Coordinates of C-alpha atoms and ligand atoms in Angstrom, one line a residue:
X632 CA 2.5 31.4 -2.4
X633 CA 1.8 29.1 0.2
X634 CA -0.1 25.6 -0.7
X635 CA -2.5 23.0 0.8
X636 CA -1.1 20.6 0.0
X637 CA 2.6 19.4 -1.2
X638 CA 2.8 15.8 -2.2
X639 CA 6.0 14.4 -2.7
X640 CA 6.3 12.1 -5.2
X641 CA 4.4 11.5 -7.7
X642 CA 4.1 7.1 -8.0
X643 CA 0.7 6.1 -7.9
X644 CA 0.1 7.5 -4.5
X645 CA 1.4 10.3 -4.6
X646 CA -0.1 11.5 -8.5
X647 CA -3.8 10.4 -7.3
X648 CA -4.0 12.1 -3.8
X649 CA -2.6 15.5 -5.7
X650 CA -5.4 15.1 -8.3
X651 CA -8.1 14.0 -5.4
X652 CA -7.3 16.7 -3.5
X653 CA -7.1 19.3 -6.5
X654 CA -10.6 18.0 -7.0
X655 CA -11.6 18.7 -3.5
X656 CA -10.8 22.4 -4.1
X657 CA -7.2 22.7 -2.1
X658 CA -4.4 24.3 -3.7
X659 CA -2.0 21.3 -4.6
X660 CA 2.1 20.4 -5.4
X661 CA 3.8 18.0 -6.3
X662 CA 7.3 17.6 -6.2
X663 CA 9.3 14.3 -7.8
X664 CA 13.0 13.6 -9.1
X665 CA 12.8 11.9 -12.1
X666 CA 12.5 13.6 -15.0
X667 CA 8.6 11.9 -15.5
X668 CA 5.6 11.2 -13.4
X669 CA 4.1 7.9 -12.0
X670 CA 6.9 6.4 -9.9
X671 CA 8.1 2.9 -9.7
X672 CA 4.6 1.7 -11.4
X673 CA 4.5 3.5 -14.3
X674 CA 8.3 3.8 -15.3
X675 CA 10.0 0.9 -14.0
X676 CA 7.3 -1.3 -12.6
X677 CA 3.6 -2.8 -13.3
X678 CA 3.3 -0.9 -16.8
X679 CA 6.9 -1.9 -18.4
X680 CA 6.4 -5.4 -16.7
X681 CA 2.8 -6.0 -18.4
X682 CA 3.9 -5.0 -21.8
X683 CA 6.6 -7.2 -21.5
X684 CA 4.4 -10.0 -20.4
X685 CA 1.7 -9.5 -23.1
X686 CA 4.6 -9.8 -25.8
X687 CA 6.1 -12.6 -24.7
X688 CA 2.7 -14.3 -24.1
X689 CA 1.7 -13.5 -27.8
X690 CA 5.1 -14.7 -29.3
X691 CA 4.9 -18.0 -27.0
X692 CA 0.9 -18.1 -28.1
X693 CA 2.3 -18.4 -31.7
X694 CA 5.2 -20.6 -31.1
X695 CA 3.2 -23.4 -29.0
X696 CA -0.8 -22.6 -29.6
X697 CA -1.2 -21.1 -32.8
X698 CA -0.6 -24.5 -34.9
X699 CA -3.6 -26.4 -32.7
X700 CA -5.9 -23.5 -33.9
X701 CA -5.4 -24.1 -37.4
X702 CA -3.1 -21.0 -38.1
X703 CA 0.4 -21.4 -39.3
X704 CA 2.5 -18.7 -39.1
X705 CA 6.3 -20.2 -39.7
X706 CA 8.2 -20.1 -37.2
X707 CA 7.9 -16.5 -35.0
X708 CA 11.1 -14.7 -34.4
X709 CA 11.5 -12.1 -31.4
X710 CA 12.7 -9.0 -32.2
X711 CA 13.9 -7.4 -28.5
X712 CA 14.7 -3.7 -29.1
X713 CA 11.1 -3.7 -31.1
X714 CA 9.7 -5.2 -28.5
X715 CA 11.7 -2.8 -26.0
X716 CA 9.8 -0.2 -28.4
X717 CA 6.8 -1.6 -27.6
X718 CA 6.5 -1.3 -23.7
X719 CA 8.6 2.1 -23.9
X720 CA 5.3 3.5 -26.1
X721 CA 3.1 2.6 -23.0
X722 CA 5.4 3.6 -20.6
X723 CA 5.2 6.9 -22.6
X724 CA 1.8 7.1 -23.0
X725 CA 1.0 6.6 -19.6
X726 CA 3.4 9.0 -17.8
X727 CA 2.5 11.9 -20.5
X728 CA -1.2 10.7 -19.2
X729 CA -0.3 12.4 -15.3
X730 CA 1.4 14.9 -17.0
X731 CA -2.1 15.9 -18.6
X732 CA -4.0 15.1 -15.9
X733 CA -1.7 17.1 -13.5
X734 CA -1.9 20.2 -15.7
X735 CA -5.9 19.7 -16.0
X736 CA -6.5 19.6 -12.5
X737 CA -4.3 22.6 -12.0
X738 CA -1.7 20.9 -9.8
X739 CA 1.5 22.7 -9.4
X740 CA 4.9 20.7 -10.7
X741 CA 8.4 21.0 -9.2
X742 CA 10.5 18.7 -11.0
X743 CA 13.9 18.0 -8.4
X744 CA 14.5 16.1 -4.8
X745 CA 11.9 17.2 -2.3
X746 CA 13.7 17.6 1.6
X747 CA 11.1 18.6 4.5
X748 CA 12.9 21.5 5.7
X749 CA 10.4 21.6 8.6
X750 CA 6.9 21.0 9.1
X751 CA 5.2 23.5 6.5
X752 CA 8.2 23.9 4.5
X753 CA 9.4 21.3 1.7
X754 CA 12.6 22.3 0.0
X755 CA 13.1 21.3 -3.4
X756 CA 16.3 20.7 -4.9
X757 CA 16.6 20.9 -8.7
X758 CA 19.1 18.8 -11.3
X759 CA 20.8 22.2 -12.2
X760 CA 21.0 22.3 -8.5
X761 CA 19.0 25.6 -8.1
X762 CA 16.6 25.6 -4.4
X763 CA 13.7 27.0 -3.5
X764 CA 11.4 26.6 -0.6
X765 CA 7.8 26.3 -0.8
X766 CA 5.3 26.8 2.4
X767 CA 1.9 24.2 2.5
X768 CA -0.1 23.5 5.5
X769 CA 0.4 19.9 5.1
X770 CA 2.5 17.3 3.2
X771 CA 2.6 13.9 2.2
X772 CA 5.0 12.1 1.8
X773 CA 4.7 9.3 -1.1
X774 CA 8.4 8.7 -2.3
X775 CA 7.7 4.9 -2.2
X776 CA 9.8 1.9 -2.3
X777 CA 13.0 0.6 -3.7
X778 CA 14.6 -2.8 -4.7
X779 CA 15.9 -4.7 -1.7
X780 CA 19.9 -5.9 -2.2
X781 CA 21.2 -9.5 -0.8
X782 CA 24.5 -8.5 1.2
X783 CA 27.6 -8.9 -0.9
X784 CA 25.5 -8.8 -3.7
X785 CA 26.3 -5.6 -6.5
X786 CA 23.3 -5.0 -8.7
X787 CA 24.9 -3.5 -12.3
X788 CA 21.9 -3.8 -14.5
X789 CA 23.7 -5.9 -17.0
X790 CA 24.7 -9.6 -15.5
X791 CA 23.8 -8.9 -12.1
X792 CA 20.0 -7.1 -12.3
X793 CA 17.1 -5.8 -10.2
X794 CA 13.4 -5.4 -11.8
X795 CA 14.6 -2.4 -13.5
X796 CA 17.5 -4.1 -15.4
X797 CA 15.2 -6.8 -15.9
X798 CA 12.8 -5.1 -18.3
X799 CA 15.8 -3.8 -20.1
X800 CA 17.1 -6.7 -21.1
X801 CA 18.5 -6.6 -24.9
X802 CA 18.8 -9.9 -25.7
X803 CA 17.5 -13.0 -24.3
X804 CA 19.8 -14.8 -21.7
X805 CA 20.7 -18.1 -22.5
X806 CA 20.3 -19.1 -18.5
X807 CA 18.5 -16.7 -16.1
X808 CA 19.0 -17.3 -12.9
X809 CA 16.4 -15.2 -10.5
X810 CA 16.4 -15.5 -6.6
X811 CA 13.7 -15.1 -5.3
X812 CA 10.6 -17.0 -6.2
X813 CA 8.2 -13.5 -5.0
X814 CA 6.2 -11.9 -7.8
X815 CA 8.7 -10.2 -9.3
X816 CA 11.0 -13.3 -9.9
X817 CA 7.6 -15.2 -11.3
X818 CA 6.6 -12.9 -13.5
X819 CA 9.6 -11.8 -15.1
X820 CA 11.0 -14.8 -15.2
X821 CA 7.9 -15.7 -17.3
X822 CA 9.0 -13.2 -19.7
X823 CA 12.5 -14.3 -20.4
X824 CA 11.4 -18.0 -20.4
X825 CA 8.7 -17.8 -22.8
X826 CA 11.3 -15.8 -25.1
X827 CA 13.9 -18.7 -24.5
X828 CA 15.6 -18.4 -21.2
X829 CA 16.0 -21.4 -18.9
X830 CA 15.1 -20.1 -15.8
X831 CA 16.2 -21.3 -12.6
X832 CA 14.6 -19.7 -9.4
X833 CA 16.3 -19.6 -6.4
X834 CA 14.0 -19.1 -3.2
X835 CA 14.6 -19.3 0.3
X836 CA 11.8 -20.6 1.3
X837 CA 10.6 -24.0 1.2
X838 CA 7.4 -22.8 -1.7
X839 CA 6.6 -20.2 -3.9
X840 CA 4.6 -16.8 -3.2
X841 CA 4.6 -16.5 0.6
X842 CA 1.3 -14.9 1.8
X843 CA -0.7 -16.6 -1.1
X844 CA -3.2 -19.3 -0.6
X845 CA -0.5 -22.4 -0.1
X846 CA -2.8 -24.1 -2.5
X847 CA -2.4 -21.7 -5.0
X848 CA 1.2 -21.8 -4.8
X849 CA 1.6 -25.9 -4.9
X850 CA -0.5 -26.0 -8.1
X851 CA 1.0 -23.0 -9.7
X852 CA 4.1 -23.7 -8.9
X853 CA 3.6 -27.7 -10.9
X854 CA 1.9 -25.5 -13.3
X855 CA 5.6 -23.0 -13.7
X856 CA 7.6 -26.7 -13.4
X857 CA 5.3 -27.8 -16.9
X858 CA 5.9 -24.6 -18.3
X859 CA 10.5 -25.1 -18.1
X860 CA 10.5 -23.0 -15.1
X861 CA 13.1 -25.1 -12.6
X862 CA 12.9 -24.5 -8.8
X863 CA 15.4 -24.6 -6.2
X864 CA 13.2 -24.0 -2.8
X865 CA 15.1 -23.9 0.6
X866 CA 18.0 -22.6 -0.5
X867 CA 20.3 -19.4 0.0
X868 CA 22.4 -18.1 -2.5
X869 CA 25.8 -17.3 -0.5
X870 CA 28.0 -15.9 -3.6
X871 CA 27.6 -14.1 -6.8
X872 CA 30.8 -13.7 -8.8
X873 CA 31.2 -12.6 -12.1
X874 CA 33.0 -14.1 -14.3
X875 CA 33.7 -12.9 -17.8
X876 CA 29.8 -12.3 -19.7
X877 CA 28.0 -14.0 -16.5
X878 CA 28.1 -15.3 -13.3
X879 CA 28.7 -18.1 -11.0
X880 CA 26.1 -18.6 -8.2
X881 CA 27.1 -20.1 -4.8
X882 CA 24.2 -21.8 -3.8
X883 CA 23.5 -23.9 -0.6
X884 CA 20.6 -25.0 1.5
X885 CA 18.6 -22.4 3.5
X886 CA 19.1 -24.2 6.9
X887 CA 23.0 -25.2 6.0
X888 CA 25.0 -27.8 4.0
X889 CA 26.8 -28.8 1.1
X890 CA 27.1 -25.7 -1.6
X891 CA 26.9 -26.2 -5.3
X892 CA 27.6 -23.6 -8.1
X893 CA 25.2 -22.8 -10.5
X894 CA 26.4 -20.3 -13.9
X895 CA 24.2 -17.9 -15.1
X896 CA 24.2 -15.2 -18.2
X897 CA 22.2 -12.9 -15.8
X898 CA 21.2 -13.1 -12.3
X899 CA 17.5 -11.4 -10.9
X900 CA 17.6 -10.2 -7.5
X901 CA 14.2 -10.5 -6.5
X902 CA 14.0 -10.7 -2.9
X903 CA 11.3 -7.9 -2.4
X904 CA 11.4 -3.8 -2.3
X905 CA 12.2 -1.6 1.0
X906 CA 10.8 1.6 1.8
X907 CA 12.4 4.6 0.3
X908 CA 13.3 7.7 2.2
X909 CA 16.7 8.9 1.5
X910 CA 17.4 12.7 1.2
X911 CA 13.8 14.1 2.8
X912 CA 15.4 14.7 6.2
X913 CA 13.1 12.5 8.4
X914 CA 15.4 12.3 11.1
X915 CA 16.1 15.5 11.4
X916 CA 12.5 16.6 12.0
X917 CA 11.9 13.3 13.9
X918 CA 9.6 11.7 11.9
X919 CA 8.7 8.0 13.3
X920 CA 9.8 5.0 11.2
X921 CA 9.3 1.6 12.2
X922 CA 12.1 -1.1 12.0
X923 CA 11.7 -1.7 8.6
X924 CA 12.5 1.6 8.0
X925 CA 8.7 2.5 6.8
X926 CA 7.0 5.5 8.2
X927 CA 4.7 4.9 11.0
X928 CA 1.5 6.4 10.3
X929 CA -2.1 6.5 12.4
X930 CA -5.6 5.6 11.0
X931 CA -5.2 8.9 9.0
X932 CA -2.0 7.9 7.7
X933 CA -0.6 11.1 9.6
X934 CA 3.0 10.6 10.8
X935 CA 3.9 11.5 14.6
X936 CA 4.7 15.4 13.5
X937 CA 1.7 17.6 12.7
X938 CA 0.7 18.7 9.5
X939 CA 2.9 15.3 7.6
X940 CA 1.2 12.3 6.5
X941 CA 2.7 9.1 4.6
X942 CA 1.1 6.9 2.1
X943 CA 1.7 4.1 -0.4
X944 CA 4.9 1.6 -0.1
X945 CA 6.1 3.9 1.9
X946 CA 4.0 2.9 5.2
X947 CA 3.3 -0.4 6.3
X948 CA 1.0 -2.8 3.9
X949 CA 0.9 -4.7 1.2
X950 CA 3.4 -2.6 -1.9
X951 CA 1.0 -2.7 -4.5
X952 CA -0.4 0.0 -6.6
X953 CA -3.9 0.5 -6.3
X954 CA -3.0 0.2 -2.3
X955 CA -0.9 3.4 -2.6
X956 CA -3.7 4.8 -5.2
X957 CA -6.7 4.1 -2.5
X958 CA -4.6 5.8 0.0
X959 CA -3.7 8.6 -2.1
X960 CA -7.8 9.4 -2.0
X961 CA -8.1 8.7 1.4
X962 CA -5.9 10.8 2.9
X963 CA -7.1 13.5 0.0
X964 CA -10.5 13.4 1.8
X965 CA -9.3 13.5 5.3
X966 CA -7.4 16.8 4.5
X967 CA -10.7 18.1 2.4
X968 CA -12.6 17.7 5.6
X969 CA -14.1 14.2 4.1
X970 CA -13.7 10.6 6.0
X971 CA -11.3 8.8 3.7
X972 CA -11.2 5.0 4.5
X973 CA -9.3 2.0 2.7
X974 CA -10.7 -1.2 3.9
X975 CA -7.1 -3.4 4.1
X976 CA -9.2 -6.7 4.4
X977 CA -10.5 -6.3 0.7
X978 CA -6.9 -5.7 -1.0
X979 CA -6.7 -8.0 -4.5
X980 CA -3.2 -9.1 -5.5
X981 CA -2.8 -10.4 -8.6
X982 CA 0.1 -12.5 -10.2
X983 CA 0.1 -11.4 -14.1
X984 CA 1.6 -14.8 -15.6
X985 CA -0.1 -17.1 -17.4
X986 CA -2.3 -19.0 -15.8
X987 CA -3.0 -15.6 -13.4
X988 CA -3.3 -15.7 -10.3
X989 CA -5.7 -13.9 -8.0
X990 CA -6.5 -13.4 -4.5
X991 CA -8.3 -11.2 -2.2
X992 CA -9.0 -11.6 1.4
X993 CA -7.7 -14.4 4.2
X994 CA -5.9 -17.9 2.9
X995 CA -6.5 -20.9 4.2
X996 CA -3.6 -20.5 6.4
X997 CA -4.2 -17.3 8.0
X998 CA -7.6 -18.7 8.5
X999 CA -6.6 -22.2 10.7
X1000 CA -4.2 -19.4 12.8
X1001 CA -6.9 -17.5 13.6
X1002 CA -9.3 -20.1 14.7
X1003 CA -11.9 -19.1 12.0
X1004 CA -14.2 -22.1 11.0
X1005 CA -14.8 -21.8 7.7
X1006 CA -16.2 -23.6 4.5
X1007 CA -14.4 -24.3 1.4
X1008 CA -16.1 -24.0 -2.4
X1009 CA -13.6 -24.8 -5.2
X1010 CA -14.5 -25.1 -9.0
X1011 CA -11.5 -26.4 -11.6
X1012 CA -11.2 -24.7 -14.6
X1013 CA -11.6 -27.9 -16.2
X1014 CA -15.3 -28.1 -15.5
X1015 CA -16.3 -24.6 -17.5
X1016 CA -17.5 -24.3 -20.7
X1017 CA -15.7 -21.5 -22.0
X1018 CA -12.3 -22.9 -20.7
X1019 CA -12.8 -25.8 -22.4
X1020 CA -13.8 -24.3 -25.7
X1021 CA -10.3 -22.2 -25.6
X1022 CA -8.2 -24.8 -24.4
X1023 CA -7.4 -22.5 -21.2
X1024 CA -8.5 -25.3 -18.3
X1025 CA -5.7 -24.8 -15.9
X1026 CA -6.8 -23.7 -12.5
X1027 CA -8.9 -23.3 -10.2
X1028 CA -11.7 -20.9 -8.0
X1029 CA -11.6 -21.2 -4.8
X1030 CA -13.8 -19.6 -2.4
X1031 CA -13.5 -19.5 1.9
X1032 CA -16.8 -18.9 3.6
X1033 CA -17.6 -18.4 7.3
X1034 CA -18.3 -21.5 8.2
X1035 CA -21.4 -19.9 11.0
X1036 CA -22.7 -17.0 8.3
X1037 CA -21.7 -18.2 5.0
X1038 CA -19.6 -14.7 4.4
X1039 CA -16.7 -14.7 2.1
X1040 CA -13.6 -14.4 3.6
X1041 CA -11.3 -15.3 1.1
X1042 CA -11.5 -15.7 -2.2
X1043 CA -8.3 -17.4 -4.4
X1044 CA -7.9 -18.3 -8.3
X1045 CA -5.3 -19.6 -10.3
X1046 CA -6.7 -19.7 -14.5
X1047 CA -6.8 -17.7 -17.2
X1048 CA -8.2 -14.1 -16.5
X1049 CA -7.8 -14.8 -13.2
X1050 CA -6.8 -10.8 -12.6
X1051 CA -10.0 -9.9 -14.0
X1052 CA -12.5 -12.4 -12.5
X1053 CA -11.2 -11.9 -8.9
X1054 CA -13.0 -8.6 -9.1
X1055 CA -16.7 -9.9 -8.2
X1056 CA -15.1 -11.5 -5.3
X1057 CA -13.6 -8.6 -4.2
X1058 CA -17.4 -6.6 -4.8
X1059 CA -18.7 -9.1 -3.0
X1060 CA -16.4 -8.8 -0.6
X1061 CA -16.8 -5.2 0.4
X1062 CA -20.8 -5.4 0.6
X1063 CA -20.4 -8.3 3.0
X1064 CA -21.2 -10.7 0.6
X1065 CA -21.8 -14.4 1.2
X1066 CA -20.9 -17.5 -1.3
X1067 CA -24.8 -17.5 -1.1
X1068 CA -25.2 -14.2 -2.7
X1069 CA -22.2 -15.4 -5.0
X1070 CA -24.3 -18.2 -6.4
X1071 CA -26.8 -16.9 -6.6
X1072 CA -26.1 -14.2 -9.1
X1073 CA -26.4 -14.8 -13.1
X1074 CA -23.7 -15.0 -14.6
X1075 CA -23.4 -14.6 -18.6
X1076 CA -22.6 -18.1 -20.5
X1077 CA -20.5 -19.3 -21.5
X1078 CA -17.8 -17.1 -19.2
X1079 CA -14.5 -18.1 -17.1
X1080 CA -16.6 -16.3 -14.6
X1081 CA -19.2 -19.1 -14.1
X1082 CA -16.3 -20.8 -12.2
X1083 CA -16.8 -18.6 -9.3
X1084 CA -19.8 -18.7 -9.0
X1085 CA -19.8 -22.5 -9.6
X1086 CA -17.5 -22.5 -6.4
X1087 CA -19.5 -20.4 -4.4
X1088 CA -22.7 -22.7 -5.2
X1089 CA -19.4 -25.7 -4.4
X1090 CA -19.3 -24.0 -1.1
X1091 CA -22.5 -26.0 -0.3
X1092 CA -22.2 -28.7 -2.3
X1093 CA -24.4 -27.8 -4.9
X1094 CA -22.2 -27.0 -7.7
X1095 CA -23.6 -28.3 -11.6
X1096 CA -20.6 -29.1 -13.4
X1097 CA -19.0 -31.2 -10.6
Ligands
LIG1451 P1 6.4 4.9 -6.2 O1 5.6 4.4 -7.4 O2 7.7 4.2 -5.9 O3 6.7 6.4 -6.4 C1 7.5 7.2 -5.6 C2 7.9 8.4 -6.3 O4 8.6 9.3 -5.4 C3 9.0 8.1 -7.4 O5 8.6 8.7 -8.6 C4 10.3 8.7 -6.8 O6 11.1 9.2 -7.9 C5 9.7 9.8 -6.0 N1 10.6 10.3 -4.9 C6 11.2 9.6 -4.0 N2 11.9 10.4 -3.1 C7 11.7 11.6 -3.5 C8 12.1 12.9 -3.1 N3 12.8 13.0 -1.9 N4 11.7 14.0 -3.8 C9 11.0 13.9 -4.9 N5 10.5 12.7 -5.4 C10 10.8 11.6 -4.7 N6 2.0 -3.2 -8.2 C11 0.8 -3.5 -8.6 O7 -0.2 -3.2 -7.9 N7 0.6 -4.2 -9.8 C12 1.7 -4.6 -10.5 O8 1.5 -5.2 -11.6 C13 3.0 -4.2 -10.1 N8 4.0 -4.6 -10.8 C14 5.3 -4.2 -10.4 C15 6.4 -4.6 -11.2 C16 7.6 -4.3 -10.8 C17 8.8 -4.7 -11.6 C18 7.8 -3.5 -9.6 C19 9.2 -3.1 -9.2 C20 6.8 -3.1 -8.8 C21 5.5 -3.5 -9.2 N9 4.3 -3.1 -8.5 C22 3.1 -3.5 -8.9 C23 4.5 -2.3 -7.2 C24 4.1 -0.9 -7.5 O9 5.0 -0.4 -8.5 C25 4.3 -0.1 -6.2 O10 3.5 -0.6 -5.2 C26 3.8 1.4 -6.5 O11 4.5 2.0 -7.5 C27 3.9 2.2 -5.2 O12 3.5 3.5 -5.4 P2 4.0 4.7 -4.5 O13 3.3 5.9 -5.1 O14 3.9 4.4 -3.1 O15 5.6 4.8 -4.9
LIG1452 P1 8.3 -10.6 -2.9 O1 8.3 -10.2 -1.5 O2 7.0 -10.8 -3.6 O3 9.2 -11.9 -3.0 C1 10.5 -12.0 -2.6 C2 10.9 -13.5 -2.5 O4 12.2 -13.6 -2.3 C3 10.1 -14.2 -1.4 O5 9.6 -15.4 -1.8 C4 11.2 -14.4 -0.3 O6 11.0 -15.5 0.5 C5 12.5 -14.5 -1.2 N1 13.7 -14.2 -0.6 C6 14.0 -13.2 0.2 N2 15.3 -13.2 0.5 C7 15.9 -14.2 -0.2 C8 17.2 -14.7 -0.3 N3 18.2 -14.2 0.3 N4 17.4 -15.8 -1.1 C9 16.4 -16.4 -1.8 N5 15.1 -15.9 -1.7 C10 14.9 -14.9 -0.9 O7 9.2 -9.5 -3.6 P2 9.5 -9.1 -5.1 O8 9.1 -10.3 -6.0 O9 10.8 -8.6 -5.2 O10 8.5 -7.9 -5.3 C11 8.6 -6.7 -4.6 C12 7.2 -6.1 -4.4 O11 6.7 -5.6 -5.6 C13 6.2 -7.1 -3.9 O12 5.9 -6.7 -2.5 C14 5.0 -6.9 -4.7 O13 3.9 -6.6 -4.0 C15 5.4 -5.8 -5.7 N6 5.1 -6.3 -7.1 C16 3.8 -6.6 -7.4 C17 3.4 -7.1 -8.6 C18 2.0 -7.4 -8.9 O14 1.2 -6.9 -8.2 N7 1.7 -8.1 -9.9 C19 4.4 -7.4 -9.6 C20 5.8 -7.1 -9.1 C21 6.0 -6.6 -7.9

């Protein structure tokens, strides 16, 4: 039997350009080495992670908001393994979810390590350690990304974790310390503070979130600083030992100096994810990677060898999710015959702590760099009806319009919901959309979404409620 198609691994990328393609009438494969479907998102990544944070917001919803509303409750305990419970029934429900939808699209499954024998030819090695080889006119590969390690540094999932060991956590830590103030180190330390941690982040840098608006990041990060979260920006951390349950931290500044020690019951390594290619033979075939180690793809996401293509965290981009997903279609189509497209200037990346964070399109920053004149429309949280009424009025819209044609070119939010409302920008965004056409679209009231369009009408000083 020879195939289409064989996709290997089946993350987010990988799962959705098997299915696309399936739809598109090729004869599709899969092959992946864990034991379940969807990757790093679905098993160790953006599904655990959001169950996690939904728990911990509710408990910390009871324990600080609850009272102002009237409703007493005692005092709310947190039970971790039923909370562990919790986010493993969604991790469950979601990777049985591609198992169906595999099956239902008729996609062939080979559970066990794929290796590209040669071009046309991906070998796949199971647990048992039985081998076959299966012929496809073309492959992708979409085997992703994994968690980046600080020299000197050994990750054991217990004192000394990555994301994974992270979300696994069985009781709460006492200290947490977390290097690496990325989203990863934000939102999980959001987790174990809420539940009682005192978390102390660890960043390089001299701010939070590199690549977001540095707007955003100054307010949220005051916003993290209100909510316990303590910062140590500039800074490198040159040691972990461990020493009987936890660990001492050598920590000095980023540029040189003086070193202090800080002790923590578990240390997050969250300094950001690396491509993952191990075992598929690459070099051996002479597949191009670039010197990040990420495979160097065209404008059809096909690698330098004929007939093998490369999507998701895998190739260059931002390492998000519905990135891989939109290029799991595309490159679907461009085997199908179709013209597949992802439009990378129309990306959203969203921060899921509380308040959100949302943004889509150029910051401020890239914007001066470029030489790009543009117009700014901001709206606070503080000024909308609906924020007010539920308390939630931290934040901000803020919207970047061509300065010459009044089209959005940025669009940033910290506030409540933020993940949701950053959608109409990003609408917007791919029609060409100006603030204009922004504010001058109804907008249901009393909604958290009247503050973007309040900042689009801001963008020419016309907004109402300011
Ligand atoms: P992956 O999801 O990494 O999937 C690759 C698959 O390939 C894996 O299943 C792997 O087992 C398999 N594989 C690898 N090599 C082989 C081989 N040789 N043979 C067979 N199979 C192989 N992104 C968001 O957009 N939103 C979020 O909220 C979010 N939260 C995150 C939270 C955490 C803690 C982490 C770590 C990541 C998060 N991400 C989030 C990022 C997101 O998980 C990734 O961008 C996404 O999973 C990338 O998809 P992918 O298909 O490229 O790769
Ligand atoms: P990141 O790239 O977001 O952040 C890493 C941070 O670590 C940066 O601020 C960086 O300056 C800092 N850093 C690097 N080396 C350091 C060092 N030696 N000491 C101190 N600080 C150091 O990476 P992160 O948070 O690990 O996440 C990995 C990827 O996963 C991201 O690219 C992100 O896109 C994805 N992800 C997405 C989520 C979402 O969409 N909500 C949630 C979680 C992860």
């Amino acid at each position: 039997m020879s195939y289409d198609l064989i996709v290997i691994g089946t993350g987010p990328g990988g799962y959705v350009c098997a299915i696309r393609a399936a739809q598109l009438g090729l004869q599709v494969a899969v092959v992946e080495k864990r034991k379940t479907h969807g990757g790093t998102c679905l098993n160790v990544g953006c599904i655990p992670s959001k169950a996690l944070l939904h728990a911990s917001h509710a408990f910390e919803d009871a324990n600080t908001h609850f009272d102002k509303l009237g409703i007493s409750v005692g005092t709310p305990k947190m039970d971790v393994k039923k909370m562990q419970a919790f986010k493993q029934e969604g991790v469950d429900g979601n990777t049985k979810g591609v198992e169906f939808l595999l099956k239902k699209n008729k996609v062939d499954v080979f559970f066990g390590l794929g290796r590209i024998a040669a071009a046309g030819q991906v070998e796949v090695t199971a647990d048992d350690g039985t081998n076959q080889v299966l012929q496809t006119k073309n492959i992708v590969i979409a085997t992703g990304s994994d968690v980046a390690r600080l020299p000197g540094v050994e990750i054991d999932e217990k004192v000394v974790v990555s994301s994974t060991g992270a979300l696994e956590l069985e009781s709460v830590p006492k200290r947490l310390v977390v290097i690496g103030a990325g989203v990863i180190g934000l939102e999980l330390g959001s987790v174990w503070r809420r539940l009682g941690s005192e978390v102390i982040v660890v960043e390089y840098l001299d701010r939070i979130l590199p690549g977001m608006d540095g707007d955003v990041a100054k307010n949220f990060q005051r916003m993290l600083g209100k909510q316990g979260f303590q910062f140590k920006l500039g800074s490198k951390v040159t040691k972990v030992e461990k020493k009987g349950k936890g660990a001492t931290l050598t920590v000095e500044p980023a540029a040189g100096g003086a070193s202090e020690t800080i002790e923590a019951d578990v240390v997050l390594v969250a300094i950001g994810r690396v491509p993952y290619t191990q075992g598929l033979g690459l070099d051996e075939i002479g597949v191009q990677k670039d010197a990040k180690g990420r495979i160097q793809t065209d404008a059809h996401f096909s690698t330098n060898v004929t007939g093998i293509y490369a999507i998701g965290d895998v190739i260059a981009g931002p390492m998000l999710a519905h990135k891989a997903e939109d290029e799991g279609v595309a490159v679907a189509e461009i085997l199908a015959g179709k013209a597949g497209h992802v439009n990378y200037d129309v990306i959203p990346g969203v921060v899921y702590t509380a308040p959100e964070v949302a943004s889509v399109g150029k910051t401020e920053e890239e914007l001066k760099a470029a030489g790009i004149a543009y117009n700014v429309g901001k709206f606070p949280f503080m000024a909308n009806g609906r924020a007010k009424s539920i308390g939630l009025t931290e934040g901000f819209v803020k919207i970047l319009a061509d300065a010459a044609t009044d089209k959005v070119l940025g669009v940033h939010i910290v506030g409540a919901n933020a993940g949701e409302l950053i959608h109409e920008a990003v609408i917007a965004m791919e029609f060409g959309g100006s603030s204009e056409d922004i504010a001058r679209s109804c907008h249901a009231h009393p909604t958290l979404a009247e503050a973007v369009k309040e900042a689009a009408m801001a963008v020419e000083k016309r907004a109402i409620h300011m």
